[in-house]
Amino acid sequence: MTADRLIAHVDMDAFYASVEQRDNPELRGQPVIVGGLGDRGVVAAASYEVRRFGVRSAMPVRDAMRRCPEAIRVRPRMAVYRGVSKQIFYVFREFSPLVEGLSLDEAFIDLTRLSKKRSANELGLQIKQRIHAETSLTASVGIGPNKLVAKIASDLEKPDGLCIVSRHHVSEILDPLPVRTISGIGPQTGKRLAKLGIRTIEELRQASPDRLQPVFGRYSHRIQQRARGIDDREVVAYSERKSISSEETFDKDIADRDELVRQLAALADGVAATLRKKKLVAEVVNVKIRTHEFVTRSRQRHLAPAVNDSGVIDRVARELLEQWLAENPGAKLRLLGVGVAGLQPARQLGLFQDTPETTGLDQALDTIRARFGDDSIRRGG
Ligand SMILES: [Mg+2]
């Protein structure tokens, strides 16, 4: 077992439908279906008012309308939902850099570090309050010693719920729930277990491994661990963007090496600043090159450890560019780009290779940018 951890699972309530009700007062208190307006569409989200009629997301709109003919159908506004998603993920990262998004409106947050100073209850309330303050929307929060328990807990008091399960009460809470509450046990497996007389998590927990063998094979042990509320999976943070890049199309094709290196430095600096702003580090740097003949090439290199300082990213990008230029003498470039990938949360900045000067300089530049905007300053060549 890993040491005591505190994990939250946050899930917005009827997300798309709640955003529509927030933005359109005439929809409040009404049965709202967000989904394609044609008869062939499926329900993307259903307000709580329409769920009472048995309408669920992923149901064909036609079936939903049969269950609730007075339902109001609304076309999805994905750009708006993505914007709200960004807001809530910023809130999550106020609490921890370890945020694992599961969808636009759902994430795990590892609160272990904060749990030394604040109670689970306080943290749960603060997360809900911050989300409401930023978005005027409600979320349900489950908190437990691991992902499995947190995820189950967030569903127990929906909507606007806060459910905290301490490690001592895990079995008490899980035991009476249906086996399908455990993610990974789908309808088919549920049916096979029911035939064995296993319907609740308690029955799954107490079943002899021999009986489970035909259903789960080599995963039997793990499934029974889950039924006991044991789950060692880490919260794996990753950015909503899996890569960050910046490119420049030149007004005139450039063949001059020094000029290309200068352009590259500005691009690398911008990408590195974005990484630092998002508290991320990258383990891959790539350079994109497009010639005046519209041939596009890219070169990349892995870094260990992952970095976010402008100096290192610029140096690697420059080596990649110079190597390509050496292989393609006389090339004229139309476009140059710098990108980073393999993004991870920048947890222990002090451990990375930055020399104190470069880190200090990066911080100073970031402060100026934060105050005057991204274009206010650029590192010289
Ligand atoms: Mg949700």
XYZ file of C-alpha atoms and ligand atoms in Angstrom:
382
model
C 0.000 0.000 0.000
C 1.104 3.535 -0.666
C 1.274 5.919 2.253
C -1.830 7.841 3.268
C -3.107 9.815 0.347
C -6.050 12.130 -0.086
C -7.630 12.105 -3.524
C -10.598 14.129 -4.743
C -12.780 13.325 -7.707
C -14.669 16.361 -8.994
C -17.547 16.026 -11.428
C -19.679 18.927 -12.638
C -23.427 18.352 -12.328
C -25.210 17.795 -15.681
C -22.415 19.887 -17.154
C -23.556 21.039 -20.629
C -27.172 21.296 -19.512
C -26.220 23.365 -16.456
C -24.172 25.746 -18.595
C -27.200 26.229 -20.873
C -29.483 26.863 -17.882
C -26.978 29.313 -16.458
C -26.733 31.276 -19.714
C -30.445 31.133 -20.641
C -32.647 31.959 -17.640
C -35.757 30.718 -19.476
C -34.285 27.190 -19.369
C -33.905 27.134 -15.587
C -36.132 24.618 -13.874
C -37.019 23.156 -17.279
C -36.366 19.695 -18.747
C -33.411 20.421 -21.031
C -31.735 18.075 -23.459
C -28.469 19.160 -25.012
C -27.921 17.286 -28.238
C -28.241 17.227 -31.985
C -31.493 18.774 -33.116
C -32.140 16.093 -35.725
C -33.962 12.892 -34.811
C -30.830 10.833 -35.223
C -28.771 12.634 -32.616
C -27.992 11.399 -29.141
C -28.399 13.184 -25.831
C -25.106 14.841 -24.931
C -26.407 16.049 -21.566
C -29.698 16.030 -19.694
C -30.778 18.481 -17.003
C -31.878 17.040 -13.681
C -35.481 18.016 -14.515
C -35.485 15.743 -17.562
C -33.615 12.909 -15.860
C -36.732 12.341 -13.769
C -38.341 10.991 -16.925
C -35.552 8.456 -17.339
C -33.653 10.501 -19.922
C -29.920 9.833 -19.823
C -26.928 11.000 -21.810
C -25.989 8.858 -24.827
C -29.670 7.967 -25.308
C -31.034 8.632 -28.823
C -32.784 12.011 -28.856
C -35.838 10.315 -30.328
C -36.170 7.991 -27.285
C -35.606 10.901 -24.946
C -38.370 12.931 -26.591
C -40.722 9.990 -26.311
C -40.070 9.829 -22.577
C -40.426 13.557 -22.105
C -42.232 15.250 -25.034
C -42.082 18.677 -23.378
C -38.274 18.559 -23.158
C -36.505 21.582 -24.613
C -33.756 20.665 -27.024
C -30.671 22.818 -27.174
C -27.847 22.615 -29.663
C -24.472 22.020 -27.976
C -22.073 24.975 -27.769
C -18.810 23.115 -27.409
C -16.634 26.232 -27.512
C -18.483 27.592 -24.473
C -18.163 24.288 -22.570
C -14.467 24.166 -23.339
C -14.088 27.669 -21.937
C -15.841 26.708 -18.705
C -13.724 23.558 -18.564
C -10.609 25.679 -18.698
C -11.891 27.761 -15.784
C -12.564 24.746 -13.578
C -9.206 23.157 -14.385
C -7.511 26.391 -13.337
C -9.401 26.093 -10.056
C -8.265 22.468 -9.657
C -4.644 23.521 -10.137
C -4.993 26.083 -7.361
C -5.217 23.085 -5.091
C -2.580 20.822 -6.597
C -0.416 20.438 -9.671
C -1.509 16.792 -9.702
C -4.737 17.091 -11.678
C -5.800 14.241 -13.938
C -8.591 15.233 -16.299
C -11.019 12.495 -17.321
C -13.217 14.684 -19.493
C -14.086 18.374 -19.886
C -15.908 18.371 -16.554
C -14.314 15.653 -14.485
C -10.929 15.226 -12.824
C -8.956 13.627 -10.039
C -6.964 15.960 -7.802
C -4.261 14.652 -5.473
C -4.731 16.682 -2.276
C -2.238 14.743 -0.161
C 0.086 17.689 0.409
C -2.691 20.063 1.463
C -4.219 17.436 3.737
C -1.484 18.077 6.296
C -2.905 21.559 6.888
C -6.590 21.348 6.018
C -9.254 18.741 6.602
C -10.809 16.818 3.736
C -14.101 18.516 4.488
C -12.582 21.994 4.291
C -10.809 21.165 1.031
C -13.950 19.724 -0.525
C -15.996 22.793 0.402
C -13.284 25.132 -0.865
C -13.114 23.360 -4.228
C -16.889 23.615 -4.600
C -16.927 27.255 -3.540
C -14.117 28.209 -5.914
C -15.850 26.483 -8.828
C -19.096 28.245 -8.003
C -17.389 31.600 -7.630
C -15.714 31.243 -11.042
C -18.541 29.673 -13.022
C -21.812 29.934 -11.033
C -22.112 26.172 -11.512
C -22.256 23.318 -9.040
C -19.974 20.313 -8.848
C -20.061 17.121 -6.847
C -16.899 16.209 -5.007
C -15.890 12.836 -3.635
C -12.844 12.524 -1.408
C -11.168 9.323 -0.371
C -7.852 7.557 0.166
C -7.561 6.650 -3.536
C -9.061 7.191 -6.993
C -11.493 4.307 -6.797
C -13.088 5.486 -3.573
C -13.047 9.179 -4.574
C -14.816 8.434 -7.846
C -17.480 6.317 -6.204
C -17.953 8.953 -3.474
C -18.510 11.836 -5.914
C -21.535 10.022 -7.297
C -23.176 9.275 -3.952
C -24.551 12.722 -3.149
C -25.063 14.223 -6.589
C -25.968 16.991 -7.445
C -24.019 19.630 -5.508
C -22.659 16.838 -3.324
C -19.682 16.496 -1.059
C -18.959 12.988 0.148
C -15.887 12.114 2.147
C -14.966 8.509 2.789
C -12.212 7.937 5.319
C -10.073 4.849 4.945
C -11.735 3.321 7.991
C -15.181 3.477 6.417
C -14.353 2.284 2.928
C -15.924 -1.180 3.214
C -18.964 0.168 4.998
C -19.640 2.504 2.056
C -18.655 0.191 -0.802
C -20.148 -3.101 0.403
C -23.829 -2.460 -0.349
C -23.191 -0.922 -3.802
C -23.786 -2.929 -6.992
C -20.661 -4.506 -8.523
C -20.995 -2.270 -11.572
C -20.063 0.711 -9.434
C -16.462 -0.459 -9.872
C -15.223 1.032 -13.123
C -14.231 -1.715 -15.511
C -17.194 -3.917 -14.613
C -19.593 -3.375 -17.497
C -23.086 -4.721 -18.178
C -21.879 -8.069 -19.584
C -19.551 -8.783 -16.682
C -22.292 -7.641 -14.325
C -24.612 -10.265 -15.802
C -22.034 -13.024 -15.527
C -21.418 -12.133 -11.888
C -25.171 -12.032 -11.200
C -25.400 -15.618 -12.466
C -22.840 -16.544 -9.820
C -24.994 -14.802 -7.225
C -22.561 -11.879 -6.947
C -24.456 -8.597 -7.108
C -22.916 -6.327 -4.482
C -19.355 -5.247 -3.863
C -19.496 -7.130 -0.557
C -20.364 -10.364 -2.371
C -17.522 -9.725 -4.806
C -15.116 -9.030 -1.965
C -16.047 -12.269 -0.185
C -16.214 -14.537 -3.242
C -13.572 -17.255 -3.418
C -10.980 -16.491 -6.107
C -11.783 -19.790 -7.852
C -15.277 -18.601 -8.629
C -14.023 -15.338 -10.098
C -11.316 -16.952 -12.201
C -13.589 -17.774 -15.197
C -14.914 -14.195 -15.266
C -11.802 -12.121 -14.654
C -8.905 -14.513 -15.380
C -5.626 -13.037 -14.252
C -7.366 -9.831 -13.153
C -9.328 -11.621 -10.415
C -6.937 -10.571 -7.701
C -6.970 -6.939 -8.762
C -10.754 -6.838 -8.988
C -11.029 -8.238 -5.479
C -8.571 -5.636 -4.263
C -10.842 -2.986 -5.767
C -13.833 -4.559 -4.031
C -11.884 -4.057 -0.795
C -11.395 -0.419 -1.725
C -7.684 -0.877 -2.429
C -6.325 1.093 -5.373
C -2.711 2.223 -5.712
C -3.052 4.027 -9.035
C -1.389 7.418 -9.040
C -3.070 10.617 -10.124
C -1.319 11.244 -13.443
C -1.253 14.900 -14.327
C -1.154 15.944 -17.925
C -1.910 19.131 -19.693
C -5.183 19.713 -21.500
C -2.815 20.336 -24.393
C -0.404 17.529 -25.127
C 1.997 19.838 -26.888
C 2.738 23.531 -27.122
C 4.182 25.155 -30.201
C 4.772 28.468 -31.810
C 5.609 29.173 -35.412
C 6.277 32.104 -37.632
C 5.659 32.471 -41.357
C 8.085 34.993 -42.757
C 7.097 37.826 -45.051
C 10.171 37.057 -47.133
C 12.012 33.708 -47.323
C 15.062 33.746 -45.064
C 18.382 32.128 -45.912
C 20.538 34.040 -43.427
C 21.610 31.727 -40.643
C 21.939 34.427 -37.978
C 18.503 35.781 -38.758
C 17.013 32.267 -38.534
C 18.718 31.689 -35.196
C 17.297 34.977 -33.896
C 13.794 34.065 -34.998
C 14.176 30.631 -33.463
C 15.280 32.067 -30.117
C 12.159 34.232 -29.904
C 9.932 31.248 -30.675
C 11.710 29.007 -28.149
C 11.445 31.697 -25.510
C 7.701 32.069 -26.093
C 7.117 28.321 -25.843
C 9.196 28.080 -22.668
C 7.281 30.981 -21.109
C 3.978 29.212 -21.863
C 5.314 26.068 -20.197
C 6.268 27.986 -17.072
C 2.947 29.817 -16.981
C 1.190 26.446 -17.055
C 3.634 25.006 -14.509
C 4.705 22.302 -16.953
C 7.972 20.853 -18.147
C 8.607 19.193 -21.502
C 10.703 16.186 -22.381
C 10.667 16.664 -26.158
C 11.721 19.695 -28.167
C 11.021 19.876 -31.878
C 11.735 22.266 -34.674
C 9.530 22.666 -37.736
C 11.047 23.895 -40.925
C 9.294 24.818 -44.174
C 11.331 25.733 -47.218
C 10.424 28.228 -49.929
C 9.456 25.155 -52.004
C 6.853 24.275 -49.344
C 8.707 21.197 -48.188
C 8.026 20.780 -44.469
C 10.450 18.955 -42.213
C 10.717 18.502 -38.489
C 13.468 17.430 -36.155
C 13.075 16.520 -32.519
C 15.093 15.536 -29.487
C 14.266 14.000 -26.128
C 15.519 15.668 -22.975
C 16.166 14.186 -19.588
C 15.219 15.612 -17.211
C 12.250 17.496 -18.650
C 12.708 21.289 -18.684
C 10.884 24.574 -19.101
C 13.708 27.075 -19.166
C 14.221 29.216 -22.208
C 17.978 28.688 -22.359
C 17.828 24.896 -22.680
C 14.903 24.834 -25.090
C 16.562 27.470 -27.268
C 19.912 25.640 -27.267
C 18.335 22.311 -28.288
C 16.148 23.947 -30.939
C 19.185 25.739 -32.319
C 21.235 22.540 -32.535
C 18.388 20.878 -34.418
C 18.078 23.796 -36.823
C 21.812 24.076 -37.442
C 22.075 20.379 -38.106
C 19.320 20.632 -40.693
C 20.891 23.717 -42.276
C 24.213 21.884 -42.517
C 22.497 19.055 -44.381
C 20.615 21.473 -46.635
C 23.058 24.193 -47.555
C 21.598 27.286 -49.189
C 18.014 26.490 -48.117
C 15.631 29.404 -47.909
C 13.020 29.120 -45.194
C 9.453 30.275 -45.362
C 8.417 29.117 -41.903
C 10.080 28.181 -38.652
C 8.434 26.647 -35.600
C 9.410 25.427 -32.151
C 7.316 22.942 -30.239
C 7.494 20.949 -27.030
C 5.754 17.705 -26.110
C 5.869 15.065 -23.415
C 4.442 17.587 -20.970
C 4.423 16.952 -17.245
C 3.670 19.054 -14.189
C 6.699 21.006 -12.981
C 6.685 19.638 -9.479
C 10.148 20.195 -8.128
C 11.546 23.109 -10.041
C 14.586 23.245 -7.817
C 15.750 19.873 -9.107
C 15.951 20.802 -12.737
C 19.139 21.775 -14.455
C 18.589 25.507 -14.468
C 21.529 27.539 -13.442
C 20.438 30.167 -10.942
C 21.033 32.987 -13.441
C 18.843 31.572 -16.192
C 16.065 30.739 -13.770
C 16.229 34.218 -12.317
C 16.146 35.774 -15.770
C 13.199 33.606 -16.843
C 11.296 34.628 -13.758
C 11.978 38.283 -14.339
C 10.816 38.047 -17.957
C 7.689 36.145 -16.911
C 6.816 38.830 -14.391
C 7.090 41.540 -17.019
C 5.011 39.498 -19.458
C 2.356 38.866 -16.845
C 2.089 42.579 -16.275
C 2.415 43.965 -19.804
C 1.417 41.085 -22.074
C 3.273 38.400 -24.006
C 4.636 40.699 -26.688
C 6.107 43.182 -24.265
C 9.506 41.555 -24.103
C 11.654 39.126 -25.958
C 14.970 37.633 -25.113
C 17.732 38.906 -27.368
C 19.442 36.570 -29.850
Mg -20.421 15.518 -14.967
